Coordinates of C-alpha atoms in Angstrom, one line a residue:
M1 CA 4.8 -2.4 7.2
M2 CA 5.2 -6.2 7.2
L3 CA 3.1 -6.2 4.0
F4 CA 5.0 -3.5 2.2
D5 CA 7.3 -4.3 -0.8
K6 CA 7.2 -8.1 -0.5
M7 CA 6.2 -10.0 -3.7
K8 CA 5.7 -13.2 -1.7
I9 CA 3.8 -13.2 1.6
K10 CA 3.1 -16.3 3.7
S11 CA -0.3 -16.9 5.1
Q12 CA 1.3 -17.9 8.4
T13 CA 3.6 -14.8 8.7
T14 CA 4.2 -13.7 12.3
L15 CA 4.7 -10.3 13.8
E16 CA 7.2 -9.3 16.5
D17 CA 6.4 -6.7 19.1
E18 CA 8.8 -4.3 20.7
T19 CA 9.8 -6.8 23.3
G20 CA 10.5 -9.7 20.8
K21 CA 7.2 -11.6 21.4
T22 CA 5.6 -13.1 18.3
L23 CA 2.0 -13.7 17.2
P24 CA 0.5 -14.6 13.8
A25 CA 0.0 -11.5 11.8
K26 CA -3.5 -12.5 10.7
L27 CA -4.6 -12.8 14.3
V28 CA -3.3 -9.4 15.2
F29 CA -4.9 -7.7 12.1
S30 CA -8.2 -9.6 12.4
L31 CA -8.5 -8.6 16.1
A32 CA -7.9 -5.0 15.2
I33 CA -10.5 -5.1 12.4
N34 CA -12.9 -7.0 14.6
F35 CA -12.7 -4.3 17.3
L36 CA -13.4 -1.5 14.8
K37 CA -16.3 -3.5 13.3
N38 CA -17.9 -4.2 16.7
D39 CA -17.4 -0.6 17.8
L40 CA -19.3 0.7 14.8
L41 CA -22.1 -1.8 15.3
D42 CA -22.4 -0.9 18.9
E43 CA -22.6 2.8 18.0
C44 CA -25.1 2.2 15.3
H45 CA -27.3 0.2 17.6
K46 CA -27.3 3.0 20.1
Q47 CA -28.3 5.6 17.6
L48 CA -30.5 3.6 15.2
A49 CA -32.4 1.5 17.8
D50 CA -31.4 -1.9 16.3
V51 CA -32.8 -1.3 12.9
L52 CA -29.4 -1.9 11.3
E53 CA -28.3 -5.4 10.6
E54 CA -24.8 -6.5 10.0
D55 CA -25.7 -7.7 6.5
D56 CA -26.9 -4.1 5.7
I57 CA -23.3 -2.9 5.7
L58 CA -20.8 -2.8 2.9
W59 CA -17.4 -2.7 4.5
V60 CA -14.5 -0.8 2.8
L61 CA -11.0 -1.7 3.8
T62 CA -8.3 0.7 2.6
V63 CA -4.8 -0.3 1.7
P64 CA -1.8 1.6 0.2
A65 CA -1.8 1.7 -3.6
I66 CA 1.8 0.6 -3.7
W67 CA 0.9 -2.7 -2.0
N68 CA 0.9 -5.8 -4.2
D69 CA -1.8 -8.4 -4.8
A70 CA -0.6 -10.7 -2.0
A71 CA -0.8 -7.9 0.5
K72 CA -4.4 -7.1 -0.6
Q73 CA -5.4 -10.7 -0.3
F74 CA -3.8 -10.9 3.1
M75 CA -5.9 -8.0 4.3
R76 CA -9.1 -9.4 2.7
E77 CA -8.6 -12.7 4.5
T78 CA -7.9 -11.1 7.9
A79 CA -11.2 -9.1 7.5
E80 CA -13.0 -12.3 6.7
D81 CA -11.4 -13.8 9.8
A82 CA -12.9 -10.9 11.7
G83 CA -16.4 -12.0 10.6
I84 CA -16.9 -9.8 7.5
K85 CA -18.4 -11.7 4.6
R86 CA -16.5 -11.7 1.3
S87 CA -19.6 -10.4 -0.5
K88 CA -19.8 -7.5 1.9
L89 CA -16.2 -6.4 1.6
M90 CA -14.5 -4.0 -0.8
I91 CA -10.8 -3.1 -1.0
A92 CA -10.1 0.6 -1.7
L93 CA -6.7 2.2 -2.5
E94 CA -5.9 4.9 -0.1
P95 CA -4.7 7.8 -2.4
E96 CA -7.7 7.1 -4.7
A97 CA -10.1 7.3 -1.8
A98 CA -8.5 10.6 -0.7
S99 CA -8.7 11.9 -4.2
L100 CA -12.4 11.2 -4.4
Y101 CA -13.0 12.9 -1.0
C102 CA -11.2 16.0 -2.2
R103 CA -13.1 16.1 -5.5
Y104 CA -16.3 16.6 -3.5
L105 CA -14.9 19.5 -1.4
P106 CA -15.6 23.0 -2.6
V107 CA -12.6 24.6 -0.7
Q108 CA -9.2 23.3 0.3
K109 CA -6.5 24.8 2.4
G110 CA -3.4 25.9 0.5
D111 CA -3.8 28.0 -2.7
A112 CA -7.0 30.0 -2.1
D113 CA -8.1 29.9 -5.7
C114 CA -7.6 26.1 -6.1
S115 CA -10.0 23.3 -5.5
L116 CA -10.1 19.8 -7.0
A117 CA -13.8 20.1 -7.4
S118 CA -13.2 22.9 -9.9
F119 CA -10.6 21.0 -12.0
K120 CA -11.7 20.8 -15.6
P121 CA -11.5 17.6 -17.7
G122 CA -7.9 16.9 -18.8
T123 CA -6.4 18.4 -15.6
K124 CA -3.6 16.2 -14.1
Y125 CA -2.6 16.2 -10.5
I126 CA -0.4 14.2 -8.0
V127 CA -1.9 12.7 -4.9
L128 CA 0.7 12.6 -2.1
D129 CA -0.7 10.3 0.6
A130 CA 1.7 10.7 3.5
G131 CA 0.9 8.3 6.2
G132 CA 2.7 6.9 9.2
G133 CA 4.4 4.0 7.4
T134 CA 4.3 4.5 3.7
I135 CA 4.3 7.4 1.3
D136 CA 1.8 6.5 -1.4
I137 CA 2.0 8.6 -4.6
T138 CA -0.4 8.4 -7.6
V139 CA -1.0 10.6 -10.6
H140 CA -4.7 11.3 -11.6
Q141 CA -6.4 13.0 -14.4
V142 CA -10.0 14.3 -14.5
I143 CA -11.9 13.0 -17.5
V144 CA -15.0 14.2 -19.3
D145 CA -17.7 12.5 -17.1
G146 CA -16.2 13.9 -13.9
N147 CA -14.6 10.6 -13.1
V148 CA -10.8 10.1 -12.5
R149 CA -8.2 7.9 -14.2
E150 CA -4.8 6.9 -13.1
L151 CA -2.0 8.1 -15.3
H152 CA 1.1 6.5 -13.7
K153 CA 1.5 3.3 -11.7
A154 CA 1.4 3.9 -7.9
S155 CA 4.8 4.5 -6.4
G156 CA 6.4 5.6 -3.1
G157 CA 8.3 4.1 -0.2
A158 CA 8.7 3.6 3.5
W159 CA 9.3 7.3 4.2
G160 CA 6.3 8.1 6.3
G161 CA 6.0 9.7 9.7
T162 CA 7.4 6.6 11.5
M163 CA 10.8 7.4 9.9
V164 CA 10.7 10.7 11.8
D165 CA 9.8 8.8 15.0
K166 CA 12.8 6.5 14.5
A167 CA 15.1 9.5 14.0
Y168 CA 13.8 10.9 17.3
E169 CA 14.4 7.5 19.0
Q170 CA 18.0 7.6 17.6
F171 CA 18.4 11.0 19.0
L172 CA 17.3 9.8 22.5
V173 CA 19.9 7.0 22.1
S174 CA 22.6 9.5 21.3
V175 CA 21.6 11.5 24.4
A176 CA 21.0 8.7 27.0
G177 CA 22.7 5.7 25.4
S178 CA 21.2 2.6 23.8
A179 CA 21.2 0.5 27.0
V180 CA 19.0 3.1 28.7
V181 CA 16.5 3.3 25.9
Q182 CA 16.3 -0.4 25.5
K183 CA 15.8 -1.0 29.3
F184 CA 13.2 1.8 29.4
K185 CA 11.4 0.2 26.5
E186 CA 11.4 -3.3 28.1
D187 CA 10.4 -2.2 31.6
H188 CA 8.1 0.8 30.9
M189 CA 6.3 0.0 27.6
D190 CA 3.3 2.2 28.5
D191 CA 5.5 5.2 29.1
F192 CA 7.5 4.4 25.9
I193 CA 4.3 4.4 23.9
D194 CA 3.1 7.6 25.7
L195 CA 6.5 9.2 24.9
F196 CA 5.9 8.8 21.2
R197 CA 2.3 9.9 21.5
T198 CA 3.5 13.1 23.0
F199 CA 6.1 13.4 20.2
E200 CA 3.3 12.9 17.6
V201 CA 1.7 16.2 18.8
T202 CA 5.0 18.0 19.1
K203 CA 6.3 17.1 15.6
R204 CA 3.3 18.7 14.0
E205 CA 4.3 22.0 15.5
I206 CA 8.0 21.8 14.4
S207 CA 8.5 24.2 11.6
P208 CA 11.4 25.6 9.6
E209 CA 10.0 29.1 10.3
K210 CA 10.4 28.7 14.0
S211 CA 13.8 29.3 15.6
A212 CA 12.8 28.8 19.3
K213 CA 13.9 25.7 21.2
V214 CA 11.5 22.8 21.1
T215 CA 10.5 21.1 24.4
F216 CA 10.2 17.3 24.8
R217 CA 8.8 15.9 28.0
L218 CA 10.5 12.7 29.3
P219 CA 8.5 10.6 31.8
P220 CA 10.0 10.1 35.3
S221 CA 10.5 6.4 34.5
F222 CA 13.0 7.5 31.8
T223 CA 15.1 9.5 34.3
D224 CA 14.9 6.6 36.8
T225 CA 16.1 4.1 34.2
F226 CA 19.0 6.4 33.2
L227 CA 20.0 6.7 36.9
E228 CA 19.7 2.9 37.3
I229 CA 21.9 2.1 34.3
T230 CA 24.5 4.9 34.5
G231 CA 24.4 6.1 38.1
G232 CA 24.5 9.7 36.9
S233 CA 22.2 12.5 35.7
I234 CA 20.9 13.2 32.2
A235 CA 22.1 16.8 32.4
K236 CA 25.7 15.7 33.2
K237 CA 25.6 13.2 30.3
I238 CA 24.5 15.9 27.9
S239 CA 27.4 18.1 28.9
S240 CA 29.8 15.4 27.6
T241 CA 28.0 14.9 24.2
E242 CA 28.2 16.8 20.9
F243 CA 24.9 18.4 21.8
R244 CA 26.1 20.1 25.0
D245 CA 25.6 23.7 23.6
R246 CA 22.3 22.9 21.9
I247 CA 20.4 20.8 24.4
S248 CA 19.5 21.4 28.0
Y249 CA 17.6 19.2 30.6
L250 CA 15.7 20.4 33.6
S251 CA 12.8 18.9 35.5
G252 CA 11.9 16.2 33.1
K253 CA 12.1 18.4 30.0
L254 CA 14.6 18.4 27.1
R255 CA 15.0 21.8 25.5
V256 CA 16.4 21.2 22.0
D257 CA 17.6 23.6 19.3
A258 CA 15.2 23.9 16.4
N259 CA 17.9 22.8 13.9
I260 CA 18.3 19.5 15.6
T261 CA 14.6 18.8 15.5
L262 CA 14.5 19.6 11.7
D263 CA 17.1 16.9 11.2
F264 CA 14.6 14.3 12.4
F265 CA 12.7 15.0 9.1
Q266 CA 15.6 15.2 6.7
K267 CA 15.8 11.7 5.4
S268 CA 12.0 11.3 5.0
V269 CA 11.5 14.7 3.4
D270 CA 14.5 14.3 1.0
S271 CA 13.2 10.9 -0.1
I272 CA 9.7 12.3 -0.9
V273 CA 11.0 15.4 -2.7
R274 CA 13.5 13.3 -4.8
H275 CA 10.8 10.8 -5.7
I276 CA 8.3 13.5 -6.9
S277 CA 11.0 15.2 -8.9
S278 CA 11.8 11.9 -10.6
L279 CA 8.1 11.3 -11.2
L280 CA 7.7 14.7 -12.9
Q281 CA 10.3 13.8 -15.5
D282 CA 7.8 11.3 -17.0
S283 CA 6.0 12.7 -20.0
S284 CA 2.6 11.1 -19.0
V285 CA 2.6 13.2 -15.9
Q286 CA 3.1 16.6 -17.7
P287 CA 1.7 19.1 -17.5
C288 CA 0.8 18.6 -13.8
E289 CA -1.3 21.3 -12.3
A290 CA -1.3 20.5 -8.5
I291 CA 0.0 18.3 -5.7
L292 CA -2.8 17.2 -3.3
M293 CA -1.4 16.4 0.1
V294 CA -3.4 14.0 2.3
G295 CA -2.6 11.6 5.2
G296 CA -1.7 12.5 8.8
F297 CA 2.0 13.2 8.0
S298 CA 0.8 15.9 5.5
E299 CA -0.1 18.0 8.6
S300 CA 3.7 18.4 9.2
K301 CA 4.8 22.0 8.5
V302 CA 8.2 20.7 7.7
L303 CA 6.9 18.4 4.9
H304 CA 4.5 21.0 3.6
N305 CA 7.1 23.7 3.4
A306 CA 9.6 21.4 1.6
I307 CA 7.0 20.5 -1.0
K308 CA 6.0 24.1 -1.5
D309 CA 9.6 25.3 -1.7
E310 CA 10.5 22.7 -4.3
F311 CA 7.4 22.6 -6.4
G312 CA 5.3 25.6 -5.5
R313 CA 6.6 27.7 -8.3
M314 CA 5.5 25.3 -11.0
M315 CA 2.1 24.0 -9.6
K316 CA -0.4 24.5 -6.8
I317 CA 0.0 22.8 -3.5
I318 CA -3.3 21.7 -1.9
I319 CA -3.7 20.3 1.6
S320 CA -7.2 18.8 2.2
E321 CA -9.3 19.7 5.2
S322 CA -8.4 17.3 8.0
P323 CA -5.8 15.4 5.8
G324 CA -5.6 12.6 8.4
L325 CA -9.3 11.8 7.7
A326 CA -9.3 12.2 3.9
V327 CA -8.7 8.5 3.2
L328 CA -11.4 7.4 5.7
K329 CA -14.1 9.8 4.3
G330 CA -13.1 9.1 0.7
A331 CA -13.4 5.3 1.4
V332 CA -17.1 5.9 2.2
I333 CA -17.6 7.7 -1.1
F334 CA -15.7 4.9 -2.9
G335 CA -18.1 2.4 -1.3
H336 CA -21.0 4.2 -2.9
R337 CA -19.3 5.0 -6.2
P338 CA -16.5 2.6 -7.0
S339 CA -16.7 3.3 -10.7
T340 CA -15.5 6.9 -10.1
I341 CA -11.9 5.7 -10.6
S342 CA -12.5 4.4 -14.2
E343 CA -8.9 3.6 -15.3
R344 CA -5.8 2.3 -13.6
I345 CA -2.2 1.6 -14.7
C346 CA -0.7 -1.9 -14.4
K347 CA 2.3 -2.1 -12.1
Y348 CA 3.7 -5.2 -13.8
T349 CA 3.4 -7.3 -16.9
Y350 CA 1.1 -10.1 -15.9
G351 CA 0.8 -13.5 -17.6
V352 CA 0.5 -17.2 -17.0
N353 CA 2.9 -20.1 -17.3
T354 CA 1.8 -22.1 -20.3
T355 CA 3.1 -24.7 -22.8
H356 CA 2.6 -25.3 -26.5
E357 CA 3.6 -27.8 -29.1
T358 CA 7.1 -27.4 -30.5
T359 CA 7.3 -26.1 -34.1
K360 CA 10.3 -25.3 -36.3
W361 CA 9.7 -21.6 -35.6
C362 CA 10.2 -22.0 -31.8
I363 CA 13.1 -20.2 -30.2
H364 CA 13.0 -22.2 -27.0
P365 CA 16.3 -23.5 -25.6
S366 CA 16.4 -27.3 -25.4
T367 CA 16.3 -27.2 -21.6
E368 CA 12.8 -25.7 -21.8
T369 CA 11.2 -28.5 -23.8
S370 CA 9.6 -31.7 -22.7
E371 CA 7.7 -34.7 -24.2
S372 CA 4.2 -35.8 -23.2
D373 CA 2.0 -38.5 -24.9
G374 CA 4.6 -38.6 -27.8
R375 CA 4.4 -34.9 -28.4
K376 CA 7.2 -32.5 -27.9
R377 CA 6.2 -29.3 -26.1
C378 CA 7.8 -25.9 -25.2
R379 CA 7.3 -25.2 -21.5
N380 CA 7.6 -22.2 -19.2
V381 CA 6.2 -19.9 -21.9
F382 CA 5.1 -16.5 -20.5
D383 CA 1.6 -16.1 -21.9
K384 CA 1.1 -12.3 -21.5
H385 CA -2.2 -10.8 -20.7
V386 CA -1.4 -7.2 -19.9
T387 CA 1.8 -5.0 -20.1
I388 CA 3.5 -3.0 -17.4
G389 CA 2.3 0.7 -17.7
Q390 CA -0.8 -0.3 -19.7
S391 CA -4.0 1.6 -18.9
V392 CA -6.8 -0.7 -18.1
K393 CA -10.5 0.3 -17.6
L394 CA -12.8 -0.8 -14.8
E395 CA -14.3 -4.2 -15.6
E396 CA -12.5 -4.3 -18.9
E397 CA -11.8 -7.9 -20.0
Q398 CA -8.5 -8.6 -21.6
E399 CA -8.0 -10.6 -24.7
E400 CA -9.1 -14.2 -24.3
S401 CA -6.5 -16.9 -24.0
I402 CA -7.5 -20.5 -24.9
S403 CA -6.3 -23.4 -22.8
N404 CA -6.8 -27.1 -23.0
P405 CA -5.6 -30.2 -21.1
V406 CA -2.3 -31.8 -22.2
S407 CA -3.6 -35.3 -21.4
D408 CA -7.0 -37.0 -21.9
T409 CA -7.4 -37.9 -18.2
Q410 CA -6.6 -34.5 -16.8
T411 CA -9.1 -33.3 -14.2
G412 CA -7.9 -29.7 -13.8
I413 CA -5.7 -27.1 -15.3
W414 CA -3.5 -25.2 -13.0
K415 CA -2.6 -21.7 -14.0
M416 CA 0.5 -20.1 -12.5
I417 CA 0.3 -16.3 -12.5
Y418 CA 3.6 -14.5 -13.1
A419 CA 4.5 -10.8 -12.9
S420 CA 7.4 -9.2 -14.7
T421 CA 9.1 -5.8 -14.8
S422 CA 9.8 -6.4 -18.5
P423 CA 7.2 -5.3 -21.0
N424 CA 7.7 -8.4 -23.2
P425 CA 9.0 -11.5 -21.3
Y426 CA 9.2 -14.7 -23.4
L427 CA 9.8 -17.2 -20.6
V428 CA 8.7 -17.2 -17.0
T429 CA 12.2 -18.2 -16.0
E430 CA 13.7 -14.9 -17.2
P431 CA 15.2 -12.4 -14.7
G432 CA 12.6 -10.0 -13.4
C433 CA 9.8 -12.7 -13.6
I434 CA 8.3 -14.0 -10.4
K435 CA 5.4 -16.3 -9.7
I436 CA 2.9 -14.4 -7.6
G437 CA -0.1 -16.6 -7.5
E438 CA -2.2 -19.5 -9.0
F439 CA -5.7 -20.7 -9.6
E440 CA -7.3 -24.0 -10.9
I441 CA -9.8 -24.5 -13.7
P442 CA -11.5 -27.8 -12.7
I443 CA -12.5 -30.4 -15.3
P444 CA -15.2 -32.6 -13.8
D445 CA -15.9 -34.3 -17.1
T446 CA -12.9 -35.7 -19.0
T447 CA -15.0 -37.1 -21.9
L448 CA -13.6 -34.7 -24.4
G449 CA -10.0 -35.2 -23.2
R450 CA -7.5 -32.8 -24.8
D451 CA -10.1 -31.3 -27.1
R452 CA -11.9 -29.6 -24.2
K453 CA -11.2 -25.8 -24.4
F454 CA -11.4 -23.1 -21.8
G455 CA -11.3 -19.4 -22.5
T456 CA -9.5 -17.3 -19.9
R457 CA -9.9 -13.5 -19.6
F458 CA -8.2 -11.4 -16.9
I459 CA -9.9 -8.3 -15.5
F460 CA -7.3 -5.9 -14.2
G461 CA -9.1 -2.5 -13.9
G462 CA -10.4 -2.9 -10.3
T463 CA -8.5 -2.8 -7.1
E464 CA -8.1 -6.6 -7.2
I465 CA -7.4 -8.9 -10.1
A466 CA -10.3 -11.1 -11.3
V467 CA -10.3 -14.1 -13.7
K468 CA -13.2 -15.0 -16.0
V469 CA -13.2 -18.5 -17.4
E470 CA -15.6 -19.9 -20.0
D471 CA -15.9 -23.6 -20.5
K472 CA -16.3 -23.7 -24.3
A473 CA -17.8 -27.2 -24.3
I474 CA -20.9 -26.3 -22.3
G475 CA -20.8 -22.5 -22.3
E476 CA -20.6 -22.1 -18.5
I477 CA -18.8 -19.0 -17.2
H478 CA -17.1 -18.8 -13.8
I479 CA -15.2 -16.0 -12.0
Y480 CA -12.2 -17.5 -10.1
S481 CA -10.1 -15.9 -7.4
I482 CA -6.4 -16.1 -7.5
D483 CA -4.4 -17.3 -4.5
F484 CA -1.5 -14.9 -4.1
L485 CA -0.4 -16.2 -0.7
E486 CA 2.2 -18.9 0.0

């Protein structure tokens, strides 16, 4: 979640654990990826008798579609730190991967007569990827060749299963007190983690259709911590709270009214339903035929029932087989067939910061002009390459933009990449514009001076942005990577 919803991410960002200790985020992520990589290699060597080399493998790293370019670069660099070569690494967007997986399945749970594999060209559907941290929502349409295109930019929020976990933790605080929960967390971290592992299983069984009390097991160390802090018993404390008629405690077990447990889900579920309702108001989404639910949180009966109650009358609700594995299995398909997602929607208006010579038609304020080599220039001009909401095809090159040095001795042209929520920004200094990255076009030979021209074309249709630069003087073409990290 450290990478969620931050336009600017520092390469040296640190993470803090439950006890307040910090480590570099890249170290934590790369160690996790390295463990998974080595585990797979060990398993392959056992089964394939060492015929598989590491260079034989294309690794697919999945990220939420609502993550920005800096977050994707951060994950790519951590994977490289884990020993995966750049040329052997592909980034996949999680709801897209899940959608691909379900396109290959003949049967899904949910509506018996509904399957993504049977959807005809033109069919529109929503992919609801409900994970632990984020809820990732995309809108797809089946096209003539069986491929899929994105119809609406990825959206969502931090409303995943961990929001339910936090509600449960707040419930424990209201029962035992914040001092007890904090002390328990500090002194018995293993039991604290195990407590939420157990809750993970229990919360999948919580359902609006069940009225029986729900049982939560508390480890002995929790009871001991309560006694140490308060000097009393949990049962006595409960009798003095607002829950006294709806909760009981006996032999390490909390017995809780079903209505209380449903409240754990309220904030998360309401946010998801409200967001989908808002999304359905967009004309590009209509008519929508189905909602495909994937991700571990989709196994929650509370979430499934809420989606079905709200939208089941107007469209089909499909839950994939093993929704928690849909992204993983879809990522494998994406690695073999990355062109299956043939069109995507731009989340921002992208452009570069440029300058041009001042003319009588310029509408620049005087504060945005400067003089160089006796020439007056307009600066901070937003040179737009693609517009927010625009559909871009895979490997499609945008219109070429010509650049040249502003001085005869210049040895490189720095391009500052900007993103804007406005469809037509004029200056990069306008509200809603933010610098997100940069790249350099090197000029090793300055013989031509200001007359040397470079053609820049952005390629936005993939999961990552690419830049194609042609040196017009010698005809050389290079693909440059953009640095999105601070």
